[in-house]
Coordinates of C-alpha atoms in Angstrom, one line a residue:
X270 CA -41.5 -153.9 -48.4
X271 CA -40.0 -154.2 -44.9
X272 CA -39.6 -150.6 -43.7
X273 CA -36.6 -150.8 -40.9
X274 CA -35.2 -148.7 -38.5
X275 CA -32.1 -147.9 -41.2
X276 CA -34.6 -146.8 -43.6
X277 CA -36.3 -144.5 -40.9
X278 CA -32.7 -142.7 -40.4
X279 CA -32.4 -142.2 -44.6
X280 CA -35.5 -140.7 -44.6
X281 CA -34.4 -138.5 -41.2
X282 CA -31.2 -137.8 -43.3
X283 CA -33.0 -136.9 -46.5
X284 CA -35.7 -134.8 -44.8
X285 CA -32.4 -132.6 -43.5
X286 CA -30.8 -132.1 -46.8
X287 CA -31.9 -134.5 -50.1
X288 CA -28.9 -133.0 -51.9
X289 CA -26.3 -134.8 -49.7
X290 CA -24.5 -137.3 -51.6
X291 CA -24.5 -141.1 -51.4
X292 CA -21.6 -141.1 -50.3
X293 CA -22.4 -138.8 -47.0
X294 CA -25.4 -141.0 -46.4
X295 CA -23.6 -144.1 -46.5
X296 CA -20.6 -142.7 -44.1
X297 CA -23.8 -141.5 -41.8
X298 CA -25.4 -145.0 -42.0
X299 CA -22.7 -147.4 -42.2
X300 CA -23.4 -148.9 -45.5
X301 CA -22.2 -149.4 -48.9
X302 CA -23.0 -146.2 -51.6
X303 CA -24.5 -148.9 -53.4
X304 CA -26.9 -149.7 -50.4
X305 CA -27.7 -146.4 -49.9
X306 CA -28.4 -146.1 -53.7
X307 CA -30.9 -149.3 -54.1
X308 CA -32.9 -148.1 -50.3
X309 CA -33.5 -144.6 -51.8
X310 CA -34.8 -146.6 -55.1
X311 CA -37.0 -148.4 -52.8
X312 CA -38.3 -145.6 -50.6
X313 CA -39.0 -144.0 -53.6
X314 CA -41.2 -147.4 -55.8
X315 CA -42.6 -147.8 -52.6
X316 CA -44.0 -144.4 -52.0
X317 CA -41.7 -143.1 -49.0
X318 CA -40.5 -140.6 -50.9
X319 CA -43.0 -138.3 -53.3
X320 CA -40.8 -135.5 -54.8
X321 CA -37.2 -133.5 -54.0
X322 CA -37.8 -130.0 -53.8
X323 CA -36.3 -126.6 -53.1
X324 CA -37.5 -124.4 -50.1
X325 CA -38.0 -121.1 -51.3
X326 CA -37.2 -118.2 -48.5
X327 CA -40.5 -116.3 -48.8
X328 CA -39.1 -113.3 -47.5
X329 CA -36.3 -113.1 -50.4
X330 CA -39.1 -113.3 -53.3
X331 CA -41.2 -110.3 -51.7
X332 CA -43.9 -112.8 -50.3
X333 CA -43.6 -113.1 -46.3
X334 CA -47.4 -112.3 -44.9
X335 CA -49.4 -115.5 -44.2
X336 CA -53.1 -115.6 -43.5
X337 CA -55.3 -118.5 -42.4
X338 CA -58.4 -118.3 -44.0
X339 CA -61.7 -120.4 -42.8
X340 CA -64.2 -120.5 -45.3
X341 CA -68.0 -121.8 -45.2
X342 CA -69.6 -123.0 -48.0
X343 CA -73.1 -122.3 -48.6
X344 CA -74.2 -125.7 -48.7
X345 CA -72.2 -129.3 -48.4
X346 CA -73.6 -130.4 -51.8
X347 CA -70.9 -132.6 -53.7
X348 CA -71.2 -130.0 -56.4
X349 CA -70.3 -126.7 -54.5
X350 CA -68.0 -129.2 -52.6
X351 CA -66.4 -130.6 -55.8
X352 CA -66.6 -126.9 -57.4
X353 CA -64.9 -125.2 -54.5
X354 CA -62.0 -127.6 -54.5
X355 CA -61.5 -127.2 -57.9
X356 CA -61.2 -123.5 -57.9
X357 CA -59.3 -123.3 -55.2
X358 CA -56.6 -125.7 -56.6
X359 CA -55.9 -122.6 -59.5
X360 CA -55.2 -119.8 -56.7
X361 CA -51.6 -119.9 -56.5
X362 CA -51.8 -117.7 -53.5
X363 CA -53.2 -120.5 -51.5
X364 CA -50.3 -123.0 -50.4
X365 CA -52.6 -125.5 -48.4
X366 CA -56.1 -126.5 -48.6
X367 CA -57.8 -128.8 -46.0
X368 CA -61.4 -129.7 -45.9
X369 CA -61.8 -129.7 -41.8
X370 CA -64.7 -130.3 -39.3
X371 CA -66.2 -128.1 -37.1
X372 CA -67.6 -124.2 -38.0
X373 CA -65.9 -123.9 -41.1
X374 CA -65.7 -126.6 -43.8
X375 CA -62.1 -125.5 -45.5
X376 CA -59.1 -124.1 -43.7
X377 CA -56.5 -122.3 -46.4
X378 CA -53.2 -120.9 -45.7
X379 CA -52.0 -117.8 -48.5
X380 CA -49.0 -116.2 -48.7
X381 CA -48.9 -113.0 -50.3
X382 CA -46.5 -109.8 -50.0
X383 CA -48.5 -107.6 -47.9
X384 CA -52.2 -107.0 -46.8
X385 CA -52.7 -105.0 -49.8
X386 CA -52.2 -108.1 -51.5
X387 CA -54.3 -110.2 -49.4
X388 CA -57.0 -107.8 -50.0
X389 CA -56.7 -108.2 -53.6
X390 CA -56.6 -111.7 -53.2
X391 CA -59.5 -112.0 -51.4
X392 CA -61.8 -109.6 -53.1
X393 CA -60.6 -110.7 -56.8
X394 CA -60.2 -114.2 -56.5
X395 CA -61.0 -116.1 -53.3
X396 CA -64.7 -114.6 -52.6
X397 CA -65.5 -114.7 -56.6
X398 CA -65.8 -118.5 -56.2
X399 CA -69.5 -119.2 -56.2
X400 CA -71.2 -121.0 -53.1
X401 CA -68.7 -119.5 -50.1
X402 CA -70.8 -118.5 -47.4
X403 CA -68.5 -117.0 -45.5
X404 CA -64.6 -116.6 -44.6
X405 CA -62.9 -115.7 -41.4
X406 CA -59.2 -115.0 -41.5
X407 CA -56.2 -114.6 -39.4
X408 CA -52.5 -113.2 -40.3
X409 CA -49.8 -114.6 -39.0
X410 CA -47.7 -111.7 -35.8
X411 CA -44.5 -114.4 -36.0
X412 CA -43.6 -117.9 -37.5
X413 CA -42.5 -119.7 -34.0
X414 CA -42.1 -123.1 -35.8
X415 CA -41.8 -124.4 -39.4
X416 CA -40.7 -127.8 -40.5
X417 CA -41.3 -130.0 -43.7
X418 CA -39.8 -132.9 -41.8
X419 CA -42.3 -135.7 -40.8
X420 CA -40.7 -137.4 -37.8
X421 CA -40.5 -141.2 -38.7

């Protein structure tokens, strides 16, 4: 697939608001609805395009306190490796999961109503996952900047 500088504006378009119509895109880009149609088809075969979602306001559903949690395991075995991952993946507190270098192997960001919560989440389901060594976290004072949009 040629990926061209048209189909890097669709995707800038798309990022801003996927519910605009093909009609609004192909005013925006100059090209047929029809165009617009058969590029979003092929962003999408192509894997440009994963999913359409809705962005949730956390603060409207009661859940606007985020904390960054480092955690060490106790050992970099695959097993506690593959283990950890997988138990993390069922906390639907945690929003992201990366397995990082440096001090700590996995870096998690929560969201959760308050730091009452977060202490429940931590003492009833994050640290009850065998093998972590250790966890550091930080709560988020202000959001300064938040985007989905991947520049392209």
């Amino acid at each position: 697939m040629v990926f061209d500088d048209t189909d890097k504006k669709l995707l800038f378009y798309l990022q801003e608001d996927s519910k605009q119509t093909n009609k609004a895109l192909s005013n925006k880009l100059n090209l047929s609805v029809t165009a617009v149609y058969e590029r979003i088809k092929k962003l999408e075969k192509n894997g440009y395009i994963n999913n359409y979602v809705a962005l949730v306001n956390k603060e409207k559903i009661d859940k606007g306190f985020i904390a960054y949690c480092h955690i060490k395991l106790e050992k970099h075995s695959q097993d506690f490796v593959v283990s950890f991952e997988k138990e993390v993946n069922r906390l639907t507190e945690v929003l992201e999961c990366y397995h990082v270098s440096g001090d700590y192997d996995y870096l998690l960001k929560v969201l959760v109503k308050d730091m009452a919560a977060f202490r429940e989440f931590m003492v009833k389901k994050l640290t009850t996952i065998n093998h972590i060594g250790s966890t550091h976290s930080m709560f988020v004072i202000n959001e300064v900047k938040h985007t989905t949009a991947i520049n392209v």
